[in-house]
Every structure is written in C-alpha cells, then in structure tokens.
mmCIF file of C-alpha atoms and ligand atoms in Angstrom:
data_model
loop_
_atom_site.group_PDB
_atom_site.id
_atom_site.type_symbol
_atom_site.label_atom_id
_atom_site.label_comp_id
_atom_site.label_asym_id
_atom_site.label_seq_id
_atom_site.Cartn_x
_atom_site.Cartn_y
_atom_site.Cartn_z
ATOM 1 C CA MET A 1 31.705 -6.040 13.885
ATOM 2 C CA ASP A 2 34.726 -7.821 15.363
ATOM 3 C CA GLY A 3 35.714 -11.443 14.601
ATOM 4 C CA THR A 4 34.640 -12.632 18.109
ATOM 5 C CA SER A 5 31.055 -11.389 17.861
ATOM 6 C CA ARG A 6 30.845 -12.587 14.342
ATOM 7 C CA LYS A 7 31.857 -16.161 15.472
ATOM 8 C CA ARG A 8 29.420 -16.016 18.337
ATOM 9 C CA ALA A 9 26.647 -15.013 15.953
ATOM 10 C CA VAL A 10 27.224 -17.911 13.695
ATOM 11 C CA ALA A 11 28.362 -20.557 16.288
ATOM 12 C CA ALA A 12 26.275 -23.757 15.866
ATOM 13 C CA GLY A 13 23.405 -23.587 18.264
ATOM 14 C CA ALA A 14 23.914 -19.948 19.210
ATOM 15 C CA SER A 15 21.144 -18.673 16.912
ATOM 16 C CA THR A 16 17.430 -19.137 17.861
ATOM 17 C CA VAL A 17 16.620 -19.314 14.175
ATOM 18 C CA PRO A 18 18.020 -21.290 11.163
ATOM 19 C CA LEU A 19 20.980 -19.589 9.345
ATOM 20 C CA ASP A 20 19.839 -20.923 5.998
ATOM 21 C CA PRO A 21 17.269 -18.393 4.547
ATOM 22 C CA GLU A 22 15.097 -21.124 3.064
ATOM 23 C CA ALA A 23 14.997 -23.125 6.249
ATOM 24 C CA LEU A 24 14.131 -19.897 8.112
ATOM 25 C CA ALA A 25 11.276 -19.185 5.772
ATOM 26 C CA GLU A 26 9.917 -22.850 5.803
ATOM 27 C CA GLN A 27 10.078 -23.177 9.515
ATOM 28 C CA ALA A 28 8.301 -19.863 10.093
ATOM 29 C CA ALA A 29 5.643 -20.716 7.593
ATOM 30 C CA ALA A 30 5.074 -24.128 9.307
ATOM 31 C CA ASP A 31 4.614 -22.381 12.647
ATOM 32 C CA LEU A 32 1.837 -20.012 11.290
ATOM 33 C CA PRO A 33 -1.853 -20.585 10.919
ATOM 34 C CA PRO A 34 -3.074 -20.558 7.311
ATOM 35 C CA GLY A 35 -4.335 -16.921 7.208
ATOM 36 C CA PRO A 36 -1.336 -15.192 8.668
ATOM 37 C CA ARG A 37 0.963 -17.487 6.676
ATOM 38 C CA ALA A 38 -0.774 -16.529 3.235
ATOM 39 C CA TYR A 39 -0.438 -12.749 4.299
ATOM 40 C CA LEU A 40 3.296 -13.037 5.043
ATOM 41 C CA VAL A 41 4.512 -15.488 2.410
ATOM 42 C CA GLY A 42 2.299 -14.642 -0.524
ATOM 43 C CA GLY A 43 2.501 -12.355 -3.359
ATOM 44 C CA ALA A 44 0.412 -11.168 -6.345
ATOM 45 C CA GLU A 45 -1.051 -13.656 -8.772
ATOM 46 C CA THR A 46 1.377 -16.358 -9.921
ATOM 47 C CA GLU A 47 4.219 -14.871 -7.695
ATOM 48 C CA GLN A 48 6.516 -14.714 -10.608
ATOM 49 C CA THR A 49 7.812 -11.393 -9.345
ATOM 50 C CA ILE A 50 8.723 -12.876 -6.008
ATOM 51 C CA ARG A 51 10.695 -15.532 -7.658
ATOM 52 C CA ASP A 52 12.304 -12.991 -10.148
ATOM 53 C CA ASN A 53 13.336 -10.893 -7.199
ATOM 54 C CA ARG A 54 15.549 -13.758 -6.072
ATOM 55 C CA ARG A 55 16.674 -14.739 -9.537
ATOM 56 C CA ALA A 56 17.929 -11.227 -10.238
ATOM 57 C CA PHE A 57 20.693 -11.647 -7.588
ATOM 58 C CA ASP A 58 21.845 -14.731 -9.407
ATOM 59 C CA ARG A 59 22.617 -12.575 -12.369
ATOM 60 C CA TRP A 60 25.159 -10.493 -10.475
ATOM 61 C CA ARG A 61 28.394 -12.094 -9.400
ATOM 62 C CA ILE A 62 30.881 -10.630 -6.881
ATOM 63 C CA ARG A 63 34.329 -9.940 -8.343
ATOM 64 C CA PRO A 64 36.735 -10.013 -5.378
ATOM 65 C CA ARG A 65 39.948 -8.007 -4.908
ATOM 66 C CA VAL A 66 42.931 -9.614 -3.065
ATOM 67 C CA LEU A 67 45.718 -8.570 -0.971
ATOM 68 C CA ARG A 68 43.886 -5.482 0.368
ATOM 69 C CA ASP A 69 43.992 -5.130 4.172
ATOM 70 C CA THR A 70 40.467 -6.120 5.277
ATOM 71 C CA SER A 71 41.407 -6.809 8.801
ATOM 72 C CA THR A 72 39.020 -4.107 10.138
ATOM 73 C CA ARG A 73 35.777 -3.242 8.355
ATOM 74 C CA ASP A 74 33.575 -0.347 8.431
ATOM 75 C CA HIS A 75 29.780 -1.075 7.997
ATOM 76 C CA GLN A 76 28.584 2.539 8.521
ATOM 77 C CA VAL A 77 26.582 4.169 5.632
ATOM 78 C CA THR A 78 25.038 7.476 5.272
ATOM 79 C CA VAL A 79 21.403 8.216 4.250
ATOM 80 C CA GLY A 80 20.787 11.928 3.698
ATOM 81 C CA ASP A 81 22.235 13.401 6.746
ATOM 82 C CA GLN A 82 21.774 10.330 8.930
ATOM 83 C CA ARG A 83 24.556 7.933 9.845
ATOM 84 C CA LEU A 84 23.573 4.351 10.139
ATOM 85 C CA THR A 85 25.891 1.949 11.943
ATOM 86 C CA HIS A 86 25.292 -0.643 9.244
ATOM 87 C CA PRO A 87 23.381 -0.791 6.029
ATOM 88 C CA LEU A 88 20.414 -3.052 7.110
ATOM 89 C CA VAL A 89 17.113 -1.352 7.893
ATOM 90 C CA CYS A 90 13.913 -3.244 9.056
ATOM 91 C CA ALA A 91 11.440 -2.735 6.266
ATOM 92 C CA PRO A 92 7.934 -1.574 7.125
ATOM 93 C CA ILE A 93 5.897 -4.671 7.618
ATOM 94 C CA GLY A 94 2.386 -4.135 8.808
ATOM 95 C CA MET A 95 0.304 -6.127 11.392
ATOM 96 C CA GLN A 96 3.195 -7.816 13.213
ATOM 97 C CA SER A 97 0.747 -9.073 15.984
ATOM 98 C CA LEU A 98 0.037 -11.845 13.433
ATOM 99 C CA TYR A 99 3.533 -13.276 14.134
ATOM 100 C CA ASP A 100 4.072 -12.503 17.752
ATOM 101 C CA ASP A 101 1.870 -11.116 20.522
ATOM 102 C CA GLU A 102 4.239 -8.114 21.020
ATOM 103 C CA GLY A 103 4.509 -7.531 17.307
ATOM 104 C CA GLU A 104 6.408 -4.370 16.479
ATOM 105 C CA VAL A 105 7.404 -3.812 20.018
ATOM 106 C CA ALA A 106 9.542 -6.992 19.796
ATOM 107 C CA THR A 107 10.938 -5.823 16.502
ATOM 108 C CA ALA A 108 11.834 -2.534 17.954
ATOM 109 C CA ARG A 109 13.503 -4.055 20.876
ATOM 110 C CA ALA A 110 15.567 -6.205 18.509
ATOM 111 C CA ALA A 111 16.374 -3.213 16.276
ATOM 112 C CA GLY A 112 17.451 -1.208 19.384
ATOM 113 C CA ARG A 113 19.717 -4.166 20.587
ATOM 114 C CA THR A 114 21.371 -4.647 17.237
ATOM 115 C CA GLY A 115 21.780 -1.016 16.352
ATOM 116 C CA THR A 116 19.403 -1.421 13.341
ATOM 117 C CA ALA A 117 17.401 1.355 11.917
ATOM 118 C CA LEU A 118 13.755 0.611 11.840
ATOM 119 C CA CYS A 119 11.036 1.690 9.367
ATOM 120 C CA LEU A 120 7.632 1.372 11.041
ATOM 121 C CA SER A 121 4.441 0.716 9.001
ATOM 122 C CA THR A 122 1.383 2.726 9.363
ATOM 123 C CA VAL A 123 -0.613 -0.300 9.891
ATOM 124 C CA SER A 124 1.294 -1.344 12.956
ATOM 125 C CA SER A 125 -0.373 -3.391 15.643
ATOM 126 C CA ALA A 126 1.416 -1.392 18.241
ATOM 127 C CA SER A 127 1.216 2.470 18.338
ATOM 128 C CA LEU A 128 4.178 4.483 16.883
ATOM 129 C CA GLU A 129 4.779 5.889 20.405
ATOM 130 C CA ALA A 130 5.081 2.344 22.017
ATOM 131 C CA VAL A 131 7.307 1.327 19.255
ATOM 132 C CA ALA A 132 9.524 4.317 19.813
ATOM 133 C CA ARG A 133 9.811 3.708 23.468
ATOM 134 C CA ALA A 134 10.658 0.123 22.995
ATOM 135 C CA GLN A 135 13.444 0.964 20.619
ATOM 136 C CA ASP A 136 14.972 3.602 22.796
ATOM 137 C CA GLU A 137 14.880 1.427 25.876
ATOM 138 C CA ALA A 138 16.824 -1.402 24.118
ATOM 139 C CA ALA A 139 19.122 0.866 22.223
ATOM 140 C CA ASP A 140 22.624 1.397 23.400
ATOM 141 C CA GLY A 141 22.893 5.044 22.118
ATOM 142 C CA ALA A 142 20.924 6.800 19.484
ATOM 143 C CA ALA A 143 18.255 4.743 17.735
ATOM 144 C CA VAL A 144 17.287 5.495 14.172
ATOM 145 C CA ARG A 145 13.700 5.163 13.249
ATOM 146 C CA TRP A 146 11.682 6.168 10.103
ATOM 147 C CA PHE A 147 7.812 6.234 9.718
ATOM 148 C CA GLN A 148 6.231 4.641 6.738
ATOM 149 C CA VAL A 149 3.222 6.564 5.511
ATOM 150 C CA TYR A 150 0.197 4.986 3.819
ATOM 151 C CA TRP A 151 -1.825 7.823 2.540
ATOM 152 C CA SER A 152 -4.906 8.118 4.707
ATOM 153 C CA GLY A 153 -6.414 11.316 3.511
ATOM 154 C CA ARG A 154 -4.950 14.669 4.228
ATOM 155 C CA GLU A 155 -6.327 15.231 7.882
ATOM 156 C CA VAL A 156 -5.388 11.740 9.116
ATOM 157 C CA THR A 157 -2.075 11.806 7.295
ATOM 158 C CA ALA A 158 -1.019 15.141 8.837
ATOM 159 C CA SER A 159 -1.943 13.891 12.280
ATOM 160 C CA LEU A 160 0.107 10.704 11.947
ATOM 161 C CA VAL A 161 3.089 12.802 10.640
ATOM 162 C CA ARG A 162 2.893 15.213 13.664
ATOM 163 C CA ARG A 163 2.846 12.204 15.987
ATOM 164 C CA ALA A 164 5.856 10.578 14.238
ATOM 165 C CA GLU A 165 7.825 13.834 14.524
ATOM 166 C CA ALA A 166 7.118 14.177 18.161
ATOM 167 C CA ALA A 167 8.079 10.467 18.800
ATOM 168 C CA GLY A 168 11.571 10.855 17.170
ATOM 169 C CA TYR A 169 11.118 9.390 13.896
ATOM 170 C CA SER A 170 13.657 10.922 11.656
ATOM 171 C CA ALA A 171 12.386 10.330 8.082
ATOM 172 C CA LEU A 172 9.135 9.689 6.391
ATOM 173 C CA VAL A 173 8.711 6.915 3.891
ATOM 174 C CA LEU A 174 5.622 7.380 1.686
ATOM 175 C CA THR A 175 4.673 4.177 -0.075
ATOM 176 C CA VAL A 176 3.523 4.927 -3.547
ATOM 177 C CA ASP A 177 3.174 1.373 -5.064
ATOM 178 C CA THR A 178 0.255 0.463 -2.922
ATOM 179 C CA PRO A 179 -2.789 2.763 -3.609
ATOM 180 C CA VAL A 180 -4.783 -0.393 -3.284
ATOM 181 C CA THR A 181 -3.709 -3.959 -2.386
ATOM 182 C CA GLY A 182 -2.666 -6.306 -5.130
ATOM 183 C CA TRP A 183 -4.319 -9.374 -6.251
ATOM 184 C CA ARG A 184 -2.847 -11.838 -3.893
ATOM 185 C CA VAL A 185 -4.252 -15.193 -4.477
ATOM 186 C CA ARG A 186 -3.135 -17.037 -1.328
ATOM 187 C CA GLU A 187 -4.627 -14.277 0.844
ATOM 188 C CA LEU A 188 -7.939 -14.214 -1.168
ATOM 189 C CA GLU A 189 -8.220 -17.999 -1.029
ATOM 190 C CA SER A 190 -7.526 -18.080 2.599
ATOM 191 C CA GLY A 191 -10.455 -15.597 3.106
ATOM 192 C CA TYR A 192 -8.480 -13.941 5.896
ATOM 193 C CA ALA A 193 -8.495 -10.184 6.195
ATOM 194 C CA PRO A 194 -6.208 -9.184 9.121
ATOM 195 C CA LEU A 195 -7.691 -5.649 9.394
ATOM 196 C CA ASP A 196 -10.989 -7.292 10.159
ATOM 197 C CA HIS A 197 -9.431 -9.163 12.962
ATOM 198 C CA GLY A 198 -8.087 -6.080 14.602
ATOM 199 C CA HIS A 199 -4.481 -6.380 13.535
ATOM 200 C CA GLY A 200 -2.754 -3.303 12.299
ATOM 201 C CA LEU A 201 -4.747 -0.674 14.006
ATOM 202 C CA GLY A 202 -2.363 0.361 16.881
ATOM 203 C CA THR A 203 -1.183 3.600 15.465
ATOM 204 C CA TYR A 204 -4.639 4.545 14.047
ATOM 205 C CA ALA A 205 -6.434 3.773 17.379
ATOM 206 C CA ALA A 206 -4.180 6.207 19.172
ATOM 207 C CA ASP A 207 -4.776 9.007 16.828
ATOM 208 C CA PRO A 208 -6.835 11.816 17.939
ATOM 209 C CA VAL A 209 -8.334 12.563 14.410
ATOM 210 C CA VAL A 210 -9.303 8.887 13.975
ATOM 211 C CA ARG A 211 -10.664 8.728 17.541
ATOM 212 C CA GLU A 212 -12.779 11.715 16.888
ATOM 213 C CA ARG A 213 -14.228 10.128 13.633
ATOM 214 C CA ALA A 214 -14.718 6.827 15.277
ATOM 215 C CA GLY A 215 -16.369 8.417 18.334
ATOM 216 C CA GLY A 216 -13.812 6.647 20.636
ATOM 217 C CA THR A 217 -11.466 3.760 20.567
ATOM 218 C CA ASP A 218 -13.862 0.953 19.794
ATOM 219 C CA ASP A 219 -12.029 -1.630 17.480
ATOM 220 C CA GLU A 220 -14.829 -1.924 15.058
ATOM 221 C CA ALA A 221 -15.389 1.840 14.786
ATOM 222 C CA VAL A 222 -11.749 2.527 14.381
ATOM 223 C CA ALA A 223 -11.345 -0.333 11.713
ATOM 224 C CA SER A 224 -14.334 1.287 9.814
ATOM 225 C CA VAL A 225 -12.714 4.770 9.766
ATOM 226 C CA VAL A 226 -9.408 3.240 8.691
ATOM 227 C CA SER A 227 -10.972 1.249 5.846
ATOM 228 C CA ASP A 228 -12.746 4.509 4.773
ATOM 229 C CA CYS A 229 -9.509 6.557 4.699
ATOM 230 C CA LEU A 230 -6.868 3.909 3.651
ATOM 231 C CA GLY A 231 -6.090 3.421 -0.001
ATOM 232 C CA ASP A 232 -6.638 6.069 -2.613
ATOM 233 C CA ALA A 233 -5.550 5.392 -6.295
ATOM 234 C CA SER A 234 -5.920 9.069 -6.960
ATOM 235 C CA LEU A 235 -2.676 9.737 -5.015
ATOM 236 C CA ASP A 236 -0.381 11.776 -7.180
ATOM 237 C CA TRP A 237 2.587 14.280 -7.215
ATOM 238 C CA ASP A 238 0.302 16.998 -5.756
ATOM 239 C CA ASP A 239 -0.250 14.997 -2.774
ATOM 240 C CA VAL A 240 3.635 14.422 -2.430
ATOM 241 C CA ALA A 241 4.071 18.253 -2.688
ATOM 242 C CA TRP A 242 1.323 18.783 -0.035
ATOM 243 C CA LEU A 243 3.034 16.152 2.362
ATOM 244 C CA ARG A 244 6.438 17.697 1.860
ATOM 245 C CA GLU A 245 5.259 21.089 2.821
ATOM 246 C CA ARG A 246 3.873 19.781 6.056
ATOM 247 C CA THR A 247 7.123 18.408 7.540
ATOM 248 C CA ASP A 248 10.881 19.209 7.879
ATOM 249 C CA LEU A 249 11.620 15.525 7.945
ATOM 250 C CA PRO A 250 13.190 14.084 4.824
ATOM 251 C CA LEU A 251 10.659 12.361 2.668
ATOM 252 C CA TYR A 252 11.502 9.134 0.712
ATOM 253 C CA LEU A 253 9.113 7.596 -1.844
ATOM 254 C CA LYS A 254 8.959 3.889 -1.517
ATOM 255 C CA GLY A 255 8.112 1.784 -4.612
ATOM 256 C CA VAL A 256 9.888 3.767 -7.255
ATOM 257 C CA MET A 257 10.954 1.387 -10.173
ATOM 258 C CA HIS A 258 11.278 3.751 -13.177
ATOM 259 C CA PRO A 259 14.234 6.230 -13.535
ATOM 260 C CA ASP A 260 11.806 8.834 -14.887
ATOM 261 C CA ASP A 261 9.880 8.522 -11.613
ATOM 262 C CA ALA A 262 13.176 8.653 -9.622
ATOM 263 C CA ARG A 263 14.142 11.834 -11.440
ATOM 264 C CA ARG A 264 10.891 13.427 -10.551
ATOM 265 C CA ALA A 265 11.144 12.080 -6.985
ATOM 266 C CA ALA A 266 14.526 13.688 -6.587
ATOM 267 C CA ASP A 267 12.951 17.082 -6.969
ATOM 268 C CA ALA A 268 9.529 16.317 -5.301
ATOM 269 C CA ALA A 269 10.933 14.434 -2.355
ATOM 270 C CA ASP A 270 14.244 13.624 -0.721
ATOM 271 C CA GLY A 271 15.035 10.179 -1.900
ATOM 272 C CA VAL A 272 13.649 6.923 -3.216
ATOM 273 C CA VAL A 273 13.210 3.280 -2.136
ATOM 274 C CA VAL A 274 13.525 1.058 -5.099
ATOM 275 C CA SER A 275 11.114 -1.687 -4.297
ATOM 276 C CA ASN A 276 8.310 -3.794 -5.791
ATOM 277 C CA HIS A 277 6.837 -4.404 -2.350
ATOM 278 C CA GLY A 278 8.366 -7.954 -2.292
ATOM 279 C CA GLY A 279 6.281 -8.960 -5.421
ATOM 280 C CA ARG A 280 2.914 -8.375 -3.641
ATOM 281 C CA GLN A 281 1.547 -5.746 -6.018
ATOM 282 C CA VAL A 282 1.995 -6.339 -9.673
ATOM 283 C CA ASP A 283 2.796 -9.885 -10.827
ATOM 284 C CA GLY A 284 5.100 -9.705 -13.899
ATOM 285 C CA GLU A 285 6.702 -6.541 -12.635
ATOM 286 C CA LEU A 286 10.379 -6.490 -13.139
ATOM 287 C CA ALA A 287 12.754 -7.637 -10.276
ATOM 288 C CA ALA A 288 13.545 -4.864 -7.961
ATOM 289 C CA LEU A 289 17.314 -5.451 -8.387
ATOM 290 C CA GLU A 290 16.994 -4.938 -12.091
ATOM 291 C CA ALA A 291 15.357 -1.654 -11.385
ATOM 292 C CA LEU A 292 18.130 -0.536 -8.967
ATOM 293 C CA GLY A 293 20.964 0.126 -11.401
ATOM 294 C CA PRO A 294 19.047 2.411 -13.796
ATOM 295 C CA VAL A 295 17.529 4.379 -10.827
ATOM 296 C CA ALA A 296 20.934 4.751 -9.062
ATOM 297 C CA ARG A 297 22.473 5.916 -12.274
ATOM 298 C CA GLU A 298 19.720 8.560 -12.684
ATOM 299 C CA VAL A 299 19.628 10.032 -9.114
ATOM 300 C CA GLY A 300 22.304 8.297 -7.055
ATOM 301 C CA GLY A 301 24.714 10.750 -5.429
ATOM 302 C CA SER A 302 22.123 13.484 -5.564
ATOM 303 C CA VAL A 303 19.555 11.886 -3.272
ATOM 304 C CA PRO A 304 19.529 8.565 -1.137
ATOM 305 C CA VAL A 305 18.753 5.465 -2.998
ATOM 306 C CA LEU A 306 17.459 2.741 -0.797
ATOM 307 C CA PHE A 307 16.438 -0.825 -1.894
ATOM 308 C CA ASP A 308 14.445 -3.774 -0.878
ATOM 309 C CA SER A 309 12.542 -6.882 -2.269
ATOM 310 C CA GLY A 310 14.396 -10.186 -2.215
ATOM 311 C CA VAL A 311 17.347 -9.488 0.056
ATOM 312 C CA ARG A 312 18.184 -12.797 2.044
ATOM 313 C CA THR A 313 21.929 -13.205 2.294
ATOM 314 C CA GLY A 314 25.139 -11.231 3.100
ATOM 315 C CA ALA A 315 26.123 -11.395 -0.573
ATOM 316 C CA ASP A 316 22.706 -9.970 -1.472
ATOM 317 C CA VAL A 317 23.385 -7.032 0.709
ATOM 318 C CA PHE A 318 26.813 -6.588 -0.890
ATOM 319 C CA ARG A 319 25.409 -6.877 -4.404
ATOM 320 C CA ALA A 320 22.713 -4.143 -3.725
ATOM 321 C CA LEU A 321 25.198 -1.756 -2.305
ATOM 322 C CA ALA A 322 27.519 -2.396 -5.215
ATOM 323 C CA LEU A 323 24.661 -1.699 -7.621
ATOM 324 C CA GLY A 324 24.006 1.702 -6.060
ATOM 325 C CA ALA A 325 21.955 1.318 -2.873
ATOM 326 C CA ASP A 326 22.938 3.428 0.106
ATOM 327 C CA ALA A 327 21.263 1.076 2.487
ATOM 328 C CA VAL A 328 19.044 -2.072 2.220
ATOM 329 C CA LEU A 329 15.636 -2.809 3.795
ATOM 330 C CA LEU A 330 15.202 -6.290 5.001
ATOM 331 C CA GLY A 331 11.645 -7.551 4.656
ATOM 332 C CA ARG A 332 10.082 -10.959 5.285
ATOM 333 C CA PRO A 333 13.172 -12.658 6.893
ATOM 334 C CA TYR A 334 12.975 -10.612 10.155
ATOM 335 C CA CYS A 335 9.316 -11.480 10.509
ATOM 336 C CA TYR A 336 10.212 -15.113 10.101
ATOM 337 C CA GLY A 337 12.467 -14.633 13.027
ATOM 338 C CA LEU A 338 9.727 -12.862 14.926
ATOM 339 C CA THR A 339 7.426 -15.875 14.348
ATOM 340 C CA LEU A 340 9.954 -18.285 15.535
ATOM 341 C CA ALA A 341 11.512 -16.621 18.523
ATOM 342 C CA GLY A 342 10.080 -13.021 19.177
ATOM 343 C CA ALA A 343 12.498 -10.294 19.738
ATOM 344 C CA ASP A 344 15.479 -12.819 19.981
ATOM 345 C CA GLY A 345 14.535 -14.329 16.661
ATOM 346 C CA VAL A 346 14.420 -10.893 14.971
ATOM 347 C CA ALA A 347 17.820 -9.899 16.679
ATOM 348 C CA ASP A 348 19.370 -13.118 15.444
ATOM 349 C CA VAL A 349 18.197 -12.741 11.868
ATOM 350 C CA LEU A 350 19.676 -9.296 11.840
ATOM 351 C CA ARG A 351 22.870 -10.374 13.477
ATOM 352 C CA ASN A 352 23.395 -13.418 11.268
ATOM 353 C CA LEU A 353 22.803 -11.554 8.100
ATOM 354 C CA ARG A 354 25.126 -8.728 9.281
ATOM 355 C CA ALA A 355 27.773 -11.251 10.102
ATOM 356 C CA ALA A 356 27.563 -12.819 6.615
ATOM 357 C CA PHE A 357 27.664 -9.439 5.064
ATOM 358 C CA ASP A 358 30.745 -8.622 7.122
ATOM 359 C CA LEU A 359 32.499 -11.851 5.965
ATOM 360 C CA THR A 360 31.688 -10.997 2.300
ATOM 361 C CA LEU A 361 33.286 -7.668 2.680
ATOM 362 C CA GLU A 362 36.278 -9.204 4.320
ATOM 363 C CA LEU A 363 36.767 -12.033 1.788
ATOM 364 C CA SER A 364 35.936 -9.744 -1.207
ATOM 365 C CA GLY A 365 38.635 -7.161 -0.389
ATOM 366 C CA TYR A 366 36.235 -4.313 0.410
ATOM 367 C CA PRO A 367 36.638 -3.050 4.032
ATOM 368 C CA THR A 368 34.242 -0.228 3.642
ATOM 369 C CA ALA A 369 30.536 -0.713 3.100
ATOM 370 C CA SER A 370 29.921 2.771 1.843
ATOM 371 C CA ALA A 371 32.843 2.439 -0.749
ATOM 372 C CA LEU A 372 31.216 -0.463 -2.593
ATOM 373 C CA ASP A 373 30.594 0.313 -6.314
ATOM 374 C CA GLY A 374 29.832 -1.196 -9.691
ATOM 375 C CA ASN A 375 33.464 -2.582 -9.929
ATOM 376 C CA ALA A 376 32.715 -5.063 -7.169
ATOM 377 C CA VAL A 377 30.168 -6.942 -9.216
ATOM 378 C CA VAL A 378 29.817 -8.287 -12.790
ATOM 379 C CA ARG A 379 26.902 -9.434 -14.752
ATOM 380 C CA ALA A 380 26.949 -13.282 -14.874
ATOM 381 C CA GLY A 381 28.318 -14.438 -18.253
ATOM 382 C CA ASP A 382 29.979 -11.086 -18.992
HETATM 383 C C1 FMN B 401 3.572 -9.274 5.340
HETATM 384 C C2 FMN B 401 4.055 -7.950 4.572
HETATM 385 C C3 FMN B 401 3.565 -6.765 5.011
HETATM 386 C C4 FMN B 401 3.962 -5.561 4.389
HETATM 387 N N1 FMN B 401 3.508 -4.306 4.956
HETATM 388 C C5 FMN B 401 3.919 -3.251 4.416
HETATM 389 C C6 FMN B 401 3.497 -2.026 4.895
HETATM 390 O O1 FMN B 401 2.736 -1.884 5.839
HETATM 391 N N2 FMN B 401 4.015 -0.819 4.261
HETATM 392 C C7 FMN B 401 4.992 -0.947 3.241
HETATM 393 O O2 FMN B 401 5.397 0.215 2.760
HETATM 394 N N3 FMN B 401 5.428 -2.030 2.777
HETATM 395 C C8 FMN B 401 4.984 -3.265 3.365
HETATM 396 N N4 FMN B 401 5.473 -4.453 2.953
HETATM 397 C C9 FMN B 401 6.672 -4.407 1.904
HETATM 398 C C10 FMN B 401 8.018 -4.356 2.612
HETATM 399 O O3 FMN B 401 8.216 -3.171 3.223
HETATM 400 C C11 FMN B 401 9.068 -4.695 1.616
HETATM 401 O O4 FMN B 401 8.998 -3.828 0.499
HETATM 402 C C12 FMN B 401 9.070 -6.171 1.145
HETATM 403 O O5 FMN B 401 8.750 -6.955 2.221
HETATM 404 C C13 FMN B 401 10.398 -6.501 0.562
HETATM 405 O O6 FMN B 401 10.254 -7.864 -0.096
HETATM 406 P P1 FMN B 401 10.969 -9.164 0.737
HETATM 407 O O7 FMN B 401 10.285 -9.231 2.064
HETATM 408 O O8 FMN B 401 10.632 -10.255 -0.212
HETATM 409 O O9 FMN B 401 12.400 -8.811 0.735
HETATM 410 C C14 FMN B 401 4.978 -5.671 3.504
HETATM 411 C C15 FMN B 401 5.514 -6.797 3.098
HETATM 412 C C16 FMN B 401 5.083 -7.894 3.686
HETATM 413 C C17 FMN B 401 5.698 -9.280 3.280
#
C-alpha cells in the first residue's frame, strides 16, 4: 500500500464507515432490528469471553525498532502454498442477508475489490457459486477464497465440498468448536432464530443432495433438511480423517485452542485457526490471543496458524502476527460495515484496517509483515 492510497483511505469523510472501531460497532448495532442485532453482537452467557478477547490485546505491547528503512512495506503473507496480498481474511460469518439484502455477494465484491481473501460460511444466504462469481468479477487478478464447513452429515458435506472445489475455493476450513450453538442469552431472549426466517440457506438450497431430500427447493422443506443434518456433537477425529480423504484441498481446523489439539491437527489436517468463535460458544473460555502463542509454539512453522476473535485495529493485526499467526481473520467489524453501507462499507472497513496496519508496520520499524515475530512485542509489565 503506498502513502497516497493510505491517506485517501483515512482522509476525513472519505470513509463510508466510522474509523473508530467502537463507533463502527455502535452505529451498526443502532441500525439493526433487535433480532439481527442480538445475533451479530451477542456471545455466550455473560459475554466475559468477548470482553477477554479484547483485553488480551492490551496485555501485549509493541516494542518498536528505529532507524530501519520502512519507506516501502510488504504486506504479503503465505498460508500453506497460497500467497495472500495482505494478512486480512474475511472470517466466515453466516446469514449475511440479515445485514444487507445482497449479503455475502456484497462482501465478496468488497473482498474482490480490496484483494482480500474470503472465507465463506456454510450457512450463507447466497450460494457458494454466486459468491465466487461476485468475487471474481470484482477482483483485479486472482481472488483467494476458502470454504468453511459446518459438518452436515457425510453425504451433504461431501456434496458441498465437491461444489466448493468446482467453484474455485482453494481451502476448506472445518469449524470444530460449534457442534451445537452456544448459550447465547441475547439471541435466546430476542426469540429470533434466523434459520427459521429463511436466512443462511443459500448454499444448501442449491445443493443437489439437499434438494433431493427436500423434494425440491421450497424454503421450509430445505430448512427442515438443514436442521436435521446440521450440528452433531459426535464429530471427532475420524470425521476429520474421512473429510481429508475426500479432497485435495488443504483442510484447516477452526476453533483449536489447546496446543495438544493443534499437535494432533497438524497430522490430521493441514493447519489450524486459533479462535473461540468470537466468544459465542463457551463463556469463560480463555481469550483467543492467549491461546495463540502456545499453539504457534507447538505447530507454527510446520503448518499454517491462522487467528481470529477480537481483532479490531491495525495494532491488533500486528500483535497477532508477532505472536505467531500467519494471517488474521476479521469477524464482526466487516459485518458492521456491511450493515452501514453494503459492499462499500465492507471495503472501507478492510481498507481502513489495512491502512492502520500499514502505518503500524512503518512506525514500528518492521517493513515486512511476514517477518514479524515475538521480538516485536512484549508482555505489558515485563
Ligand atoms: C454473527 C456471526 C456469525 C458467525 N458465523 C460463523 C459461521 O457460520 N461459521 C464459522 O465458522 N464461524 C462463524 N462465526 C465466527 C467467526 O468466524 C469468527 O470466529 C468470529 O467472528 C471472531 O470474533 P470477532 O468477530 O469478535 O473478531 C460467526 C461470528 C458471528 C459474529
């Protein structure tokens, strides 16, 4: 990113969305009806883990270096054998028609325009094929996209994977921390169940196996097939082995927090995403950033280590990379952008965050994103 585009990104009034992450979240929340707001903003039980995800970043401080030429910066990172133009990836967030009529198609356009890799949720409102087309049309060059898999039984899962391969998704991200949904008080109290309102069925409704089971594409019949096959707490390492045998795509496990699981995942799969699902699953669970270092020490360098949960600022991206992440998934903030200004809002959230990250690299004396390591940060108080 050159200085001119950075200045353009941050010039007052040039952004369709607030630059301050809290103002971004507040404005988007104020714009949403209660049900969708509860779904996007909320987390498990007391939401302690949501708060801890943020506090964990406060415990790590950047230790800048000086007098190193940072006049040009290189944002590229490598994940497995894939080169990303910068370390941000849109995290899989389901049911985006809750935030914008075009949902994931708008997000895909923004990802394409900004050269951002996209990880599409299984429970997308648009089909995985429509999302792929939108990203390709908007991209100036090759677009990187991954498909997030919610286990949906073997037959449906295999069918989704075949379609993702055909549509140019270049990795699978199997989410292993959500065999069932957490106890999300705001969602429960709002009484709002997005699946029942037809959100999140785009990819399933276009699936031949699902259609056959549903006897067609009727929304209610599809929703009933989906609720029968989605969510299975018996999911285990045998299912991971089964899935891995069915595809040549790299398989990353999302929701790995324990170094022992990471060690096993490095054999059973091709990489991990350190994540606590943005504090939506187990309240009182440790902050994702606290889990990152131990996981990276266990398997970093041998398989890709990705990270999400709580990333809001350029300095957060810097700290996560320094603590061992190869790339960082951005979650709620881009959906706040989607809520406020559709594809332009998502693109601006991504551009603003990347500009802030770029400045952090420049001012901290680290011109190369992929070269960040533990020397760049210290534990506060140490
Ligand atoms: C509204 C919402 C929906 C989500 N849907 C999915 C999903 O479909 N699949 C998935 O693996 N993770 C899903 N996640 C988790 C995100 O991928 C990511 O782990 C989380 O948003 C990171 O936390 P943060 O947004 O606080 O940074 C969802 C998160 C939110 C907030």
